[in-house]
Short mmCIF file of C-alpha atoms in Angstrom, two decimals:
data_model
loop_
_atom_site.label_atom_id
_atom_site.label_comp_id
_atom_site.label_asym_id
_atom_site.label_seq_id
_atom_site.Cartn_x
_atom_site.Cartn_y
_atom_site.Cartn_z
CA UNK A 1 -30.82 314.04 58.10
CA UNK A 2 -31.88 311.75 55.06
CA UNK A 3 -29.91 312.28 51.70
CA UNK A 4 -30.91 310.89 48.45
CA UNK A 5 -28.35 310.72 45.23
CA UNK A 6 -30.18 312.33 42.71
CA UNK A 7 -29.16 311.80 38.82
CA UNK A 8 -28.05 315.09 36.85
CA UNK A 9 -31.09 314.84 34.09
CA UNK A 10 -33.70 315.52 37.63
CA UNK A 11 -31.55 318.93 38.47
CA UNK A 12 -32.15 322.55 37.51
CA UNK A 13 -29.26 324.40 39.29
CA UNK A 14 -29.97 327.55 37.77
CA UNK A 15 -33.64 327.51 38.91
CA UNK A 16 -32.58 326.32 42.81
CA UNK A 17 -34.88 323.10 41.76
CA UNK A 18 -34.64 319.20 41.96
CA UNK A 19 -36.76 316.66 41.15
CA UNK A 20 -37.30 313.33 42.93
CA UNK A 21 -38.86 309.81 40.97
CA UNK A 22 -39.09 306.13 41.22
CA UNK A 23 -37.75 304.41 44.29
CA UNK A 24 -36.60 308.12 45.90
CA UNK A 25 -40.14 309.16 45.81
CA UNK A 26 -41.68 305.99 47.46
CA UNK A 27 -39.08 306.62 50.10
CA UNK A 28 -39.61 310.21 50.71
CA UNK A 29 -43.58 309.91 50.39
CA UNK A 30 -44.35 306.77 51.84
CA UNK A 31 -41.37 305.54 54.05
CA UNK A 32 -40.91 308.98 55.72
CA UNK A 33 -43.64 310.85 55.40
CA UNK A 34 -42.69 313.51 54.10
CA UNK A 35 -44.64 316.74 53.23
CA UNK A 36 -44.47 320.60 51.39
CA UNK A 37 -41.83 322.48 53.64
CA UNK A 38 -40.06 319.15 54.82
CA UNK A 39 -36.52 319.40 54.76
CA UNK A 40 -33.59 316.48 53.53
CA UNK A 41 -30.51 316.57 51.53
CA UNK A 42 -30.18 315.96 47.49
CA UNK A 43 -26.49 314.90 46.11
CA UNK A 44 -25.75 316.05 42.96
CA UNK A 45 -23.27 313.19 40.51
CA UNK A 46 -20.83 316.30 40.71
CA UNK A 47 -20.43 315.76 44.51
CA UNK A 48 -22.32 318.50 46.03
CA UNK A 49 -24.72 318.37 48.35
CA UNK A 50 -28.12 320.63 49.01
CA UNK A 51 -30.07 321.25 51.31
CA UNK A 52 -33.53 321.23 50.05
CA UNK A 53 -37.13 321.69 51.10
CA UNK A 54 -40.40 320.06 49.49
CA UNK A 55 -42.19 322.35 47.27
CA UNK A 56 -44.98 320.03 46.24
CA UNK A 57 -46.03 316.11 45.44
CA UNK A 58 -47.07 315.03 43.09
CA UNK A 59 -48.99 311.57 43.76
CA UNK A 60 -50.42 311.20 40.33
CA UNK A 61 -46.96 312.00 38.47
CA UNK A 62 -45.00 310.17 41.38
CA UNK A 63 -42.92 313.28 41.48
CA UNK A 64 -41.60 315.13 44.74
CA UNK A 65 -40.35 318.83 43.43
CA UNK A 66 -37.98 320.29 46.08
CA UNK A 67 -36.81 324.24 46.24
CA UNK A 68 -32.50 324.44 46.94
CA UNK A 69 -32.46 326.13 50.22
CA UNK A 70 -28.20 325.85 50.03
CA UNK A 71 -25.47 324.30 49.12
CA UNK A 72 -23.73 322.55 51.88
CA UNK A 73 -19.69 322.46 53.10
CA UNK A 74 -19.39 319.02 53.03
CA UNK A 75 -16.06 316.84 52.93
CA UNK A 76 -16.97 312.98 53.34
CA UNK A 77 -15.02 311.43 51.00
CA UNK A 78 -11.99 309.25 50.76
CA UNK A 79 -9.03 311.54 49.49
CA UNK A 80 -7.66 309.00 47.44
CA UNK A 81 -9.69 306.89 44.53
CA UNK A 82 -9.81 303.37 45.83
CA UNK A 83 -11.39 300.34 43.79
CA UNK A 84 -12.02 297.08 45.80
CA UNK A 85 -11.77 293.95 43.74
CA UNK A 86 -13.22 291.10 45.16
CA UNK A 87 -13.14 287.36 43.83
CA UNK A 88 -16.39 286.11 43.90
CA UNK A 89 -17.54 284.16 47.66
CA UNK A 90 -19.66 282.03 48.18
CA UNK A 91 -23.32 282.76 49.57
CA UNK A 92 -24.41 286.48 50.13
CA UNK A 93 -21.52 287.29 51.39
CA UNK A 94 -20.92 290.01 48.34
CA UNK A 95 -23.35 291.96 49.99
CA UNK A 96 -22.16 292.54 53.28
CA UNK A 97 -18.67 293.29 51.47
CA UNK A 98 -20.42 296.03 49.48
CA UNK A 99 -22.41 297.16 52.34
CA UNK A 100 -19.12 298.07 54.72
CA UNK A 101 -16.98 298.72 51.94
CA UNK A 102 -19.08 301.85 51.21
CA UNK A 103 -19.40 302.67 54.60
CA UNK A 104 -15.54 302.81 54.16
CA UNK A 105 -15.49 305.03 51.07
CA UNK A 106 -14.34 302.76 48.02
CA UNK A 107 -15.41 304.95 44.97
CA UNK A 108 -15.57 301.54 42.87
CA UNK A 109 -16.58 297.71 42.98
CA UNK A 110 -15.11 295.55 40.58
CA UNK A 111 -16.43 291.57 41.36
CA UNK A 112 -13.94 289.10 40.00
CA UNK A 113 -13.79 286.02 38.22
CA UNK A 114 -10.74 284.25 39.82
CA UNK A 115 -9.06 280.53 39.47
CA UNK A 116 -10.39 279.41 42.95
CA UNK A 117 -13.69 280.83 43.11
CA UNK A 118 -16.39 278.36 43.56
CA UNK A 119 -19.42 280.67 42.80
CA UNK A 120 -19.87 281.18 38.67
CA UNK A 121 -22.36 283.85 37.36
CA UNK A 122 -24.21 283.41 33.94
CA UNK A 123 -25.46 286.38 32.29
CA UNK A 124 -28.65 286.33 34.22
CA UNK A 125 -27.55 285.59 37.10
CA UNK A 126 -25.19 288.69 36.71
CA UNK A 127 -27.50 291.35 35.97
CA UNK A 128 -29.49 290.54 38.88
CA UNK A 129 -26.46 290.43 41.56
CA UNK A 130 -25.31 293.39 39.98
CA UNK A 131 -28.69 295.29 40.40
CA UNK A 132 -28.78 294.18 43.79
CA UNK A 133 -25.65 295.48 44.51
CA UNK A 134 -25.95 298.53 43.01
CA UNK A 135 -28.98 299.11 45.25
CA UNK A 136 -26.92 298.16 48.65
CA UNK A 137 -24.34 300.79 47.61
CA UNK A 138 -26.59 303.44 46.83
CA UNK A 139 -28.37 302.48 50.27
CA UNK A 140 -24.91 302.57 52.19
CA UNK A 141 -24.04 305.50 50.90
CA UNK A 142 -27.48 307.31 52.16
CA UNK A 143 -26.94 305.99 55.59
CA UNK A 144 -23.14 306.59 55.85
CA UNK A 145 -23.90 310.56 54.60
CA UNK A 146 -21.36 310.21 51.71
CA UNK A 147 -21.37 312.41 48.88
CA UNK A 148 -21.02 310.02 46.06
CA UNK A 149 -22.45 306.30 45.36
CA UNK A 150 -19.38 303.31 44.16
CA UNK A 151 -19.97 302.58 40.97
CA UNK A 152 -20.18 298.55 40.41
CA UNK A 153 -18.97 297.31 37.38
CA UNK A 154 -19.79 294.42 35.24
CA UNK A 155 -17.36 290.83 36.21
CA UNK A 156 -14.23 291.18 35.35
CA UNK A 157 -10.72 288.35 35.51
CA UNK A 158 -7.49 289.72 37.17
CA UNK A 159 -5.99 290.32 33.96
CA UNK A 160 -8.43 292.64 32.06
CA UNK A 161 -8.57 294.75 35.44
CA UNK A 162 -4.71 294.57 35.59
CA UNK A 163 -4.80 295.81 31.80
CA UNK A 164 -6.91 299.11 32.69
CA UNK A 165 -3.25 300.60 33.61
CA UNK A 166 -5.18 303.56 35.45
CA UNK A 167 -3.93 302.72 38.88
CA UNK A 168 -1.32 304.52 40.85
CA UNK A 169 -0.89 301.93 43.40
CA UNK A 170 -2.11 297.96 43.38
CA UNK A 171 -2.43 296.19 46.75
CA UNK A 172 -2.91 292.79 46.36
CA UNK A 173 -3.89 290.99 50.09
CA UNK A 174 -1.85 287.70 49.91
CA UNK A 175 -1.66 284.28 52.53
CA UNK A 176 1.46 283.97 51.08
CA UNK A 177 2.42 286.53 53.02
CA UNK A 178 0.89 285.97 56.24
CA UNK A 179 2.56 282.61 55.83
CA UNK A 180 6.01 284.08 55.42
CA UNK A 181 5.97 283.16 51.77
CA UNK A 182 7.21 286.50 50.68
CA UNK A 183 6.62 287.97 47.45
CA UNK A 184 6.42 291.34 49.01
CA UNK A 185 8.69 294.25 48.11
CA UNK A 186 7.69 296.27 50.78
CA UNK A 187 4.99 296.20 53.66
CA UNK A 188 1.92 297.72 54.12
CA UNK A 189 2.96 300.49 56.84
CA UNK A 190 5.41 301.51 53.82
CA UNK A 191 3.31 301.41 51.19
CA UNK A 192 0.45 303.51 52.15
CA UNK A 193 2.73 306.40 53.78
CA UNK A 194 3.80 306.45 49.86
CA UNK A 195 0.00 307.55 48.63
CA UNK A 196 -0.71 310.28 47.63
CA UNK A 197 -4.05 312.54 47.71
CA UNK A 198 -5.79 311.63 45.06
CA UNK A 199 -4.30 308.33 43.96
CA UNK A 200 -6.03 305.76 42.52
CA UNK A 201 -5.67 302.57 44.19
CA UNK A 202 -6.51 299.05 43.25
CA UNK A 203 -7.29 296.84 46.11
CA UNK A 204 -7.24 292.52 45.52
CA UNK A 205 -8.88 290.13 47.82
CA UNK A 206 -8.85 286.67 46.43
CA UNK A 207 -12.40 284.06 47.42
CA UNK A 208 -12.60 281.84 50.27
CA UNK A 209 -9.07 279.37 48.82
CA UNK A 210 -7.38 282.59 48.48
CA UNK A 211 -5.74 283.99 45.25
CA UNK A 212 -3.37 281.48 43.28
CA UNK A 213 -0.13 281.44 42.31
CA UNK A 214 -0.51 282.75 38.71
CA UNK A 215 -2.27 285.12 39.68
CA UNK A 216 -0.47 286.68 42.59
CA UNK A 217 2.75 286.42 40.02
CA UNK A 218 0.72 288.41 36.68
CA UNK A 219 -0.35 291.10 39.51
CA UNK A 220 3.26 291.65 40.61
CA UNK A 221 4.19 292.34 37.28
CA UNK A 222 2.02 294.96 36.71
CA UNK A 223 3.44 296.29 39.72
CA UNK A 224 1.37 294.87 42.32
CA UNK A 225 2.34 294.87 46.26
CA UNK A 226 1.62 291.61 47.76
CA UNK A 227 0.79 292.65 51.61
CA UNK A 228 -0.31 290.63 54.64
CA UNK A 229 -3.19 291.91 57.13
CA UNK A 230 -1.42 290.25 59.96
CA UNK A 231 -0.01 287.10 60.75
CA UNK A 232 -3.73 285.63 61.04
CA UNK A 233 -5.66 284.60 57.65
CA UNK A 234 -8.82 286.40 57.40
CA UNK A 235 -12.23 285.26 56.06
CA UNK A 236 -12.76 287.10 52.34
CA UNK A 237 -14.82 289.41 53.84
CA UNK A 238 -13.03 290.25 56.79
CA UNK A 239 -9.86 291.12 54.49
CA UNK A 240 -11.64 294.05 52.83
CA UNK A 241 -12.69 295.45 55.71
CA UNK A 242 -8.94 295.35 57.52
CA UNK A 243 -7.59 296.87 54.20
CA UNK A 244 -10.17 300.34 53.84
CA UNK A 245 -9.65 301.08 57.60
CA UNK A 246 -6.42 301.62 57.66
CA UNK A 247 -6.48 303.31 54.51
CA UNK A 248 -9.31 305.85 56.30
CA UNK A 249 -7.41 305.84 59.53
CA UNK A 250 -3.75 306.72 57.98
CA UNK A 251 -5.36 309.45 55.03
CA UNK A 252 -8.35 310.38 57.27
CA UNK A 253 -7.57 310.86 61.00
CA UNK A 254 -4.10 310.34 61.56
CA UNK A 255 -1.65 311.64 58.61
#
């Protein structure tokens, strides 16, 4: 069934009611055809989910007002907080990572400025790949029935995320390791049976040249794991992907 992620301002809990604008509307009007008594389901920011039916449309206001039929028992998420942070690649490649990483439950993107990453935003050219993104994650997350939407932050360097000191656990996806350069402390297999539900965990994948030195040394002291995904080296988009489904896997299906 479709779900749309409606913003807190559009909700009248106590009155069963939700209102639907903008882009949602167009979708529920004029993509699926939608009409009074249809049914879909509205996610509230707080995590819930509703079923709801249409109550009327407005085509002049571009409004769709919907009646709360019930609140749903719903558990879709990730039980730990995981933010990916990828070093900017070359090409679109940010979307696809965006695109699977919510299918995979990250509950924040954080793109990174990095020493050996070819692509540079400017300001403009920020705000519109951030927009963009925004727009895939909100899209991934209606397709992949989650309850919540990433958030995607502004571009950020390795040290100011490092600085945010809000993370319980920092995995850091290193060649060095695959190379048998290590760095590492411990492996992956013991690292994630050490999370914890609800941790917050930082995930690092470096661009296409990998991350360098200086960096991989500032995130191990601020307690950063180096790991390997295998003795192979992955494309920076694969590496994401290898990283979230074991986390789902291990916290999800098998622990």
């Amino acid at each position: 069934m479709q779900r749309y992620f409606i913003s807190e301002d559009l909700w009248n809990l106590e009155d069963k009611e939700v209102l639907i604008l903008d882009e949602d509307f167009h979708h529920v009007v004029n993509v699926m055809r939608k009409k009074p008594g249809s049914h879909f389901i509205c996610c509230h920011p707080s995590e819930q989910s509703y079923l709801v039916e249409i109550t009327e449309i407005n085509t002049d206001e571009q409004t769709v007002k919907c009646r709360i039929i019930e609140q749903l028992d719903e558990n879709k998420e990730l039980p730990v907080y995981v933010t990916l942070a990828q070093g900017l690649p070359k090409g679109d490649k940010l979307d696809l990572i965006v695109q699977k990483a919510t299918e995979l439950g990250i509950r924040e993107f954080v793109p990174l400025k990095m020493d050996r990453s070819i692509v540079k935003w400017d300001d403009k050219k920020s705000k519109k790949k951030l927009q963009r993104l925004k727009k895939i994650a909100k899209e991934a997350s209606e397709q992949s029935h989650r309850q919540s939407v990433p958030t995607i932050t502004n571009l950020e360097t390795v040290q100011s995320l490092l600085n945010r000191e809000t993370f319980d656990k920092i995995i850091i996806a290193s060649e060095y390791e695959a190379k048998g350069e290590n760095h590492a402390t411990e492996s992956f297999p013991e690292l994630i049976t050490g999370i914890g539900a609800n941790d917050r965990i930082l995930v690092i994948i470096g661009p296409e040249g990998g991350i360098s030195e200086a960096e991989l040394q500032d995130s191990i002291l601020k307690q950063a794991v180096p790991i390997r995904l295998g003795p192979r080296i992955l494309r920076t988009e694969t590496a994401p992907m290898y990283v979230l489904s074991i986390l789902s896997f291990y916290l999800e299906e098998w622990r």
